[in-house]
Coordinates of C-alpha atoms in Angstrom, one line a residue:
X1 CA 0.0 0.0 0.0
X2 CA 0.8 3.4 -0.8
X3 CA 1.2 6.2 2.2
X4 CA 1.7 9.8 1.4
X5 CA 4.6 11.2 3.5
X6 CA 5.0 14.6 4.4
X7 CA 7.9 16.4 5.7
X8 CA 7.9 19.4 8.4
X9 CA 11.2 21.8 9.4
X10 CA 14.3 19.3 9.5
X11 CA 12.9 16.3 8.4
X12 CA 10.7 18.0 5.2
X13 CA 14.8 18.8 4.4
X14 CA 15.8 15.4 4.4
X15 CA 12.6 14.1 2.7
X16 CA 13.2 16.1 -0.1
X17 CA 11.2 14.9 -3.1
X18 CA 10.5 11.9 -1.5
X19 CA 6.6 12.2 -1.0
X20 CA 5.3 8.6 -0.8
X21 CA 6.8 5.3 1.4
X22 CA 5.1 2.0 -0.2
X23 CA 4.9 -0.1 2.9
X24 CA 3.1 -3.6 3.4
X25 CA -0.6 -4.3 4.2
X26 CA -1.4 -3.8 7.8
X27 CA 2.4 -2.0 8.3
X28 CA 2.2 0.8 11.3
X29 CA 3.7 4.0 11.4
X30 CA 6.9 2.6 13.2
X31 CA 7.4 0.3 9.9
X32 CA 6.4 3.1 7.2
X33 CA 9.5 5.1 10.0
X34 CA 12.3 2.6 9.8
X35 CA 11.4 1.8 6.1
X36 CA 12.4 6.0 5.7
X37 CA 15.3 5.9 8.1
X38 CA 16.6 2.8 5.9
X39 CA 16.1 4.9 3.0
X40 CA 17.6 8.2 4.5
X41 CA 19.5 7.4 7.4
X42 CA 20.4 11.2 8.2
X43 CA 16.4 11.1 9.8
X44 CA 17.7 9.0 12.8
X45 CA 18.9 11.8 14.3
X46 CA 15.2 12.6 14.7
X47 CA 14.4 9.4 16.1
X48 CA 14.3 10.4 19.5
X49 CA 11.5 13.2 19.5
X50 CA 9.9 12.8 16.0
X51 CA 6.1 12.8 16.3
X52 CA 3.4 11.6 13.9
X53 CA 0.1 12.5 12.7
X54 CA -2.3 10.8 10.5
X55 CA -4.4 12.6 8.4
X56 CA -4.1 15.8 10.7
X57 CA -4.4 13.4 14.3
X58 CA -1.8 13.2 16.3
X59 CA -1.1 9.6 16.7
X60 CA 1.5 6.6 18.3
X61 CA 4.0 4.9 16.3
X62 CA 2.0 1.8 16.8
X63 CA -1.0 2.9 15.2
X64 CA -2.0 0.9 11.4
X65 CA -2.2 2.7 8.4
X66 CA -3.9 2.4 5.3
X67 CA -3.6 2.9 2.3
X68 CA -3.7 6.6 0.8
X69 CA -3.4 8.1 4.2
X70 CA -1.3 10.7 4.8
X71 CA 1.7 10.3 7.1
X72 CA 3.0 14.2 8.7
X73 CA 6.6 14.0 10.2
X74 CA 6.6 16.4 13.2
X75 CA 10.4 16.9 14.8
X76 CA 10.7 18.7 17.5
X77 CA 9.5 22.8 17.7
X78 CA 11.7 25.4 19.7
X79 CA 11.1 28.9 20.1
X80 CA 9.7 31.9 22.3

């Protein structure tokens, strides 16, 4: 199945062009994630407080997708 990945602040840099992760029936966000990492491995370094959301819900790593939904890549936000 067919995900639609995007990209915000540091990791929409290292996504680059890349806007789709074909990942197995039934995969979770955590698969679609290390399938990316294997493909890119400069995102690991947002591996430790990269979020996810899921069609616009924030969601858990462990959560199933589906095909056609849309994957967001939140790192980490700092400001003031």
């Amino acid at each position: 199945m067919t995900v639609r990945v995007v990209g915000f602040a540091r990791a929409r840099e290292l996504l680059g062009d890349r806007g789709q992760v074909s990942v197995a029936d039934g995969a979770s966000i955590a698969d679609a994630w290390a399938q990316l990492v294997t493909a890119i491995p400069e995102l690991s370094e947002l591996s430790a407080s990269v979020r996810f959301a899921v069609d616009g819900a924030l969601t858990r790593p462990e959560y199933g997708l589906c095909d056609g939904q849309e994957l967001a890549i939140l790192p980490p936000v700092g400001g003031g």
